[in-house]
């Protein structure tokens, strides 16, 4: 049983869903980034989704693109990120850690080497954002061989064939995209119960976690009511870093408040 399995089992017993924040490693600086991640966990994050900054983040909206630029400008490299990840794992031994990356980063050295480094750093899952579903098998096979869960993306217009592939290849959780386009809190998520969620459940896919446009507690609650197991919020989290990047204490306070409010929405109503 991996960390995701244990997390979802614990949450199901408590009648809760998962809240998973996303941030870019190294934003606004590598040192502060480590504090940010610890703040997220201490505020109630059930798992973490972390990005390695990449010069051409095609699936990301403007908020996360700016975070990527801040991290790169602060000197963040893939090597820096592996060090940060190892420290996060040391500080938070039971929290599932996911990476969201682009294929160029995975294949820079070799695919095997990338997943080996991920496993050594304590990473539980990797989502390769720009690899089409029907071409993901090679990545998933190597990931599993290194003990890393390959997270698959299910899009709103996915065919039955694609969803079958998602269910077959995926592990840890399934990232269910609530709308088309790039990431960002500027456009609301559609968290109504969808045929995609129903089909994934029938196919016994890994737990469905919805993302893209999740920025308010009521959206988290709606996602859970639509039969998702949790929700991911990225741009809304990163925006708090951006707004308070000149004041570390204010930044951490804003992040803590936001995560606490979003996590509260995963709990049963009193």
Short mmCIF file of C-alpha atoms in Angstrom, two decimals:
data_model
loop_
_atom_site.label_atom_id
_atom_site.label_comp_id
_atom_site.label_asym_id
_atom_site.label_seq_id
_atom_site.Cartn_x
_atom_site.Cartn_y
_atom_site.Cartn_z
CA UNK A 1 0.00 0.00 0.00
CA UNK A 2 1.54 3.32 -1.07
CA UNK A 3 1.15 6.71 0.61
CA UNK A 4 -1.76 7.68 -1.63
CA UNK A 5 -3.62 4.48 -0.77
CA UNK A 6 -3.09 5.10 2.93
CA UNK A 7 -4.18 8.73 2.60
CA UNK A 8 -7.40 7.95 0.72
CA UNK A 9 -8.21 5.10 3.11
CA UNK A 10 -7.75 7.39 6.12
CA UNK A 11 -9.85 10.14 4.55
CA UNK A 12 -12.62 7.76 3.56
CA UNK A 13 -12.83 6.46 7.11
CA UNK A 14 -13.14 10.06 8.33
CA UNK A 15 -15.72 10.95 5.68
CA UNK A 16 -13.38 13.54 4.14
CA UNK A 17 -12.01 14.34 0.72
CA UNK A 18 -8.42 15.26 -0.13
CA UNK A 19 -7.22 18.79 -0.61
CA UNK A 20 -3.99 18.97 -2.60
CA UNK A 21 -2.28 22.33 -3.22
CA UNK A 22 0.17 22.89 -6.08
CA UNK A 23 3.20 25.18 -5.97
CA UNK A 24 6.29 25.57 -8.12
CA UNK A 25 9.49 24.53 -6.39
CA UNK A 26 11.86 27.47 -5.96
CA UNK A 27 9.12 30.12 -5.96
CA UNK A 28 9.85 32.81 -4.89
CA UNK A 29 13.29 31.46 -3.88
CA UNK A 30 14.47 27.93 -3.06
CA UNK A 31 14.83 28.79 0.63
CA UNK A 32 11.39 30.36 1.00
CA UNK A 33 9.88 27.62 -1.16
CA UNK A 34 10.76 25.07 1.51
CA UNK A 35 8.95 27.16 4.11
CA UNK A 36 5.97 27.47 1.79
CA UNK A 37 5.68 23.70 1.38
CA UNK A 38 5.89 23.10 5.12
CA UNK A 39 3.26 25.79 5.66
CA UNK A 40 0.89 24.01 3.27
CA UNK A 41 1.24 20.72 5.14
CA UNK A 42 0.87 22.31 8.55
CA UNK A 43 -2.28 24.13 7.38
CA UNK A 44 -3.94 20.84 6.45
CA UNK A 45 -2.86 19.79 2.95
CA UNK A 46 -3.42 16.05 2.56
CA UNK A 47 -0.85 15.69 -0.22
CA UNK A 48 1.40 17.93 -2.30
CA UNK A 49 1.64 18.55 -6.03
CA UNK A 50 4.93 20.25 -6.85
CA UNK A 51 6.26 21.60 -10.12
CA UNK A 52 9.83 21.65 -11.36
CA UNK A 53 10.22 25.00 -13.17
CA UNK A 54 10.50 24.66 -16.93
CA UNK A 55 11.10 27.37 -19.50
CA UNK A 56 8.05 26.57 -21.64
CA UNK A 57 5.14 25.45 -19.41
CA UNK A 58 2.54 25.01 -22.15
CA UNK A 59 -0.25 23.66 -19.91
CA UNK A 60 0.06 26.45 -17.36
CA UNK A 61 -1.85 29.69 -17.18
CA UNK A 62 -0.24 33.09 -16.57
CA UNK A 63 -0.12 32.83 -12.77
CA UNK A 64 1.93 29.64 -12.75
CA UNK A 65 4.02 30.82 -15.70
CA UNK A 66 5.06 33.82 -13.60
CA UNK A 67 5.86 31.50 -10.68
CA UNK A 68 8.07 29.48 -13.00
CA UNK A 69 9.88 32.63 -14.09
CA UNK A 70 10.42 33.73 -10.47
CA UNK A 71 11.86 30.33 -9.59
CA UNK A 72 14.19 30.28 -12.59
CA UNK A 73 15.29 33.86 -11.93
CA UNK A 74 16.10 32.84 -8.34
CA UNK A 75 18.51 30.21 -9.66
CA UNK A 76 16.31 27.14 -9.26
CA UNK A 77 17.55 24.17 -11.29
CA UNK A 78 16.40 20.54 -11.45
CA UNK A 79 19.26 19.75 -9.07
CA UNK A 80 17.94 22.33 -6.63
CA UNK A 81 14.51 20.73 -6.87
CA UNK A 82 15.78 17.24 -6.05
CA UNK A 83 17.45 18.66 -2.95
CA UNK A 84 14.26 20.47 -1.93
CA UNK A 85 12.19 17.34 -2.49
CA UNK A 86 14.50 15.23 -0.34
CA UNK A 87 14.19 17.79 2.46
CA UNK A 88 10.39 17.89 2.13
CA UNK A 89 10.28 14.11 2.41
CA UNK A 90 12.52 14.23 5.49
CA UNK A 91 10.25 16.79 7.16
CA UNK A 92 6.97 15.14 6.16
CA UNK A 93 7.53 11.38 5.95
CA UNK A 94 3.89 10.35 5.45
CA UNK A 95 2.60 13.08 3.11
CA UNK A 96 2.21 11.95 -0.52
CA UNK A 97 4.42 14.03 -2.81
CA UNK A 98 3.54 14.36 -6.48
CA UNK A 99 5.55 15.98 -9.25
CA UNK A 100 4.00 17.76 -12.20
CA UNK A 101 6.58 18.01 -14.98
CA UNK A 102 7.02 18.28 -18.74
CA UNK A 103 8.43 15.52 -20.90
CA UNK A 104 11.59 17.44 -21.81
CA UNK A 105 12.67 17.28 -18.16
CA UNK A 106 12.00 13.54 -18.00
CA UNK A 107 14.01 12.69 -21.12
CA UNK A 108 16.92 15.13 -20.63
CA UNK A 109 19.20 12.41 -19.31
CA UNK A 110 17.19 9.23 -19.58
CA UNK A 111 13.70 8.30 -18.49
CA UNK A 112 15.09 5.66 -16.15
CA UNK A 113 17.45 8.14 -14.52
CA UNK A 114 14.65 10.66 -13.97
CA UNK A 115 12.40 8.19 -12.18
CA UNK A 116 15.32 6.84 -10.16
CA UNK A 117 16.07 10.35 -8.92
CA UNK A 118 12.41 10.91 -8.14
CA UNK A 119 12.26 7.73 -6.09
CA UNK A 120 15.50 8.57 -4.28
CA UNK A 121 14.10 12.00 -3.36
CA UNK A 122 10.98 10.43 -1.87
CA UNK A 123 8.55 11.33 -4.64
CA UNK A 124 5.39 9.22 -4.73
CA UNK A 125 3.98 10.15 -8.13
CA UNK A 126 4.83 11.89 -11.38
CA UNK A 127 2.38 13.46 -13.82
CA UNK A 128 3.95 14.26 -17.20
CA UNK A 129 1.67 17.04 -18.40
CA UNK A 130 2.39 17.06 -22.13
CA UNK A 131 2.47 13.36 -22.98
CA UNK A 132 -0.73 12.23 -24.75
CA UNK A 133 -2.65 9.48 -22.97
CA UNK A 134 -2.17 6.93 -25.71
CA UNK A 135 1.62 7.52 -25.71
CA UNK A 136 2.09 7.37 -21.94
CA UNK A 137 2.69 3.64 -21.54
CA UNK A 138 6.50 3.83 -21.84
CA UNK A 139 6.68 6.47 -19.09
CA UNK A 140 4.24 4.58 -16.87
CA UNK A 141 6.16 1.32 -17.22
CA UNK A 142 9.44 2.90 -16.12
CA UNK A 143 7.74 4.80 -13.29
CA UNK A 144 6.25 1.63 -11.86
CA UNK A 145 9.57 -0.19 -12.13
CA UNK A 146 11.11 2.47 -9.87
CA UNK A 147 8.26 2.45 -7.36
CA UNK A 148 6.75 5.74 -8.56
CA UNK A 149 3.03 6.10 -9.33
CA UNK A 150 2.31 7.32 -12.88
CA UNK A 151 -0.55 9.81 -12.56
CA UNK A 152 -2.75 10.02 -15.63
CA UNK A 153 -4.92 12.92 -16.82
CA UNK A 154 -8.58 12.47 -17.73
CA UNK A 155 -9.97 15.33 -19.82
CA UNK A 156 -13.64 16.37 -20.16
CA UNK A 157 -13.93 15.10 -23.74
CA UNK A 158 -11.92 11.89 -23.29
CA UNK A 159 -13.11 8.88 -25.27
CA UNK A 160 -13.93 5.57 -23.63
CA UNK A 161 -10.70 4.18 -25.07
CA UNK A 162 -8.63 6.94 -23.46
CA UNK A 163 -10.35 6.52 -20.10
CA UNK A 164 -9.67 2.78 -20.23
CA UNK A 165 -5.99 3.60 -20.79
CA UNK A 166 -6.03 6.09 -17.91
CA UNK A 167 -7.50 3.45 -15.61
CA UNK A 168 -5.07 0.77 -16.75
CA UNK A 169 -1.86 2.81 -16.61
CA UNK A 170 -2.52 5.15 -13.71
CA UNK A 171 -1.63 4.79 -10.05
CA UNK A 172 -1.85 6.97 -6.96
CA UNK A 173 -4.73 9.09 -8.21
CA UNK A 174 -6.30 10.27 -11.46
CA UNK A 175 -6.07 13.97 -12.32
CA UNK A 176 -9.49 14.86 -13.70
CA UNK A 177 -9.48 18.10 -15.69
CA UNK A 178 -12.72 19.99 -15.12
CA UNK A 179 -12.53 22.14 -18.25
CA UNK A 180 -10.48 22.61 -21.40
CA UNK A 181 -7.59 25.07 -21.65
CA UNK A 182 -4.66 25.93 -19.42
CA UNK A 183 -4.51 26.00 -15.64
CA UNK A 184 -5.73 29.03 -13.76
CA UNK A 185 -8.19 30.37 -11.24
CA UNK A 186 -9.31 33.01 -13.71
CA UNK A 187 -11.86 30.59 -15.19
CA UNK A 188 -14.04 28.57 -12.83
CA UNK A 189 -13.98 24.81 -12.74
CA UNK A 190 -17.03 22.84 -13.78
CA UNK A 191 -17.38 20.55 -10.78
CA UNK A 192 -20.80 19.10 -11.56
CA UNK A 193 -21.00 15.34 -11.68
CA UNK A 194 -19.62 14.24 -15.00
CA UNK A 195 -19.70 11.20 -17.20
CA UNK A 196 -15.90 11.11 -16.93
CA UNK A 197 -16.03 10.65 -13.14
CA UNK A 198 -18.71 7.98 -13.48
CA UNK A 199 -16.79 6.11 -16.17
CA UNK A 200 -13.53 6.21 -14.21
CA UNK A 201 -15.32 4.78 -11.18
CA UNK A 202 -16.79 1.96 -13.27
CA UNK A 203 -13.33 1.23 -14.69
CA UNK A 204 -11.87 1.06 -11.15
CA UNK A 205 -9.36 3.81 -11.97
CA UNK A 206 -7.24 5.33 -9.19
CA UNK A 207 -9.12 7.87 -7.06
CA UNK A 208 -10.34 10.87 -9.06
CA UNK A 209 -9.03 14.28 -7.98
CA UNK A 210 -10.33 17.29 -9.89
CA UNK A 211 -8.22 20.26 -10.92
CA UNK A 212 -8.10 23.39 -13.15
CA UNK A 213 -9.91 26.45 -11.81
CA UNK A 214 -10.37 25.31 -8.20
CA UNK A 215 -10.09 28.47 -6.12
CA UNK A 216 -12.94 28.54 -3.60
CA UNK A 217 -14.16 26.22 -0.81
CA UNK A 218 -17.57 25.78 -2.44
CA UNK A 219 -15.86 24.37 -5.53
CA UNK A 220 -14.07 21.80 -3.38
CA UNK A 221 -17.35 20.77 -1.78
CA UNK A 222 -19.05 20.59 -5.18
CA UNK A 223 -16.26 18.37 -6.51
CA UNK A 224 -16.74 15.94 -3.64
CA UNK A 225 -20.52 15.99 -4.12
CA UNK A 226 -19.86 15.08 -7.77
CA UNK A 227 -18.13 11.91 -6.51
CA UNK A 228 -14.50 13.05 -6.76
CA UNK A 229 -12.14 11.92 -4.00
CA UNK A 230 -10.47 15.31 -3.75
CA UNK A 231 -9.48 18.57 -5.39
CA UNK A 232 -6.25 20.22 -6.49
CA UNK A 233 -5.74 23.98 -6.39
CA UNK A 234 -2.74 25.53 -8.09
CA UNK A 235 -3.11 29.05 -9.42
CA UNK A 236 -5.10 30.24 -6.40
CA UNK A 237 -2.31 29.01 -4.10
CA UNK A 238 0.46 30.48 -6.24
CA UNK A 239 -1.37 33.80 -6.40
CA UNK A 240 -0.96 34.14 -2.62
CA UNK A 241 2.80 33.74 -3.05
CA UNK A 242 2.84 36.32 -5.82
CA UNK A 243 0.75 38.87 -3.92
CA UNK A 244 2.90 38.68 -0.78
CA UNK A 245 6.31 37.79 -2.21
CA UNK A 246 7.87 40.88 -0.60
CA UNK A 247 6.62 39.96 2.88
CA UNK A 248 7.44 36.41 3.93
CA UNK A 249 5.30 36.41 7.08
CA UNK A 250 2.25 37.80 5.26
CA UNK A 251 2.77 35.21 2.52
CA UNK A 252 2.84 32.28 4.92
CA UNK A 253 -0.16 33.63 6.81
CA UNK A 254 -2.18 34.03 3.59
CA UNK A 255 -1.24 30.53 2.44
CA UNK A 256 -2.12 29.00 5.79
CA UNK A 257 -5.51 30.71 5.86
CA UNK A 258 -6.34 29.67 2.30
CA UNK A 259 -5.35 26.02 2.74
CA UNK A 260 -7.22 25.79 6.05
CA UNK A 261 -10.40 27.12 4.43
CA UNK A 262 -10.10 24.79 1.43
CA UNK A 263 -9.38 21.76 3.61
CA UNK A 264 -12.36 22.59 5.83
CA UNK A 265 -14.57 22.21 2.75
CA UNK A 266 -13.53 18.55 2.44
CA UNK A 267 -14.99 17.69 5.83
CA UNK A 268 -18.61 16.69 6.52
CA UNK A 269 -20.94 19.55 7.35
CA UNK A 270 -21.63 19.73 11.08
#
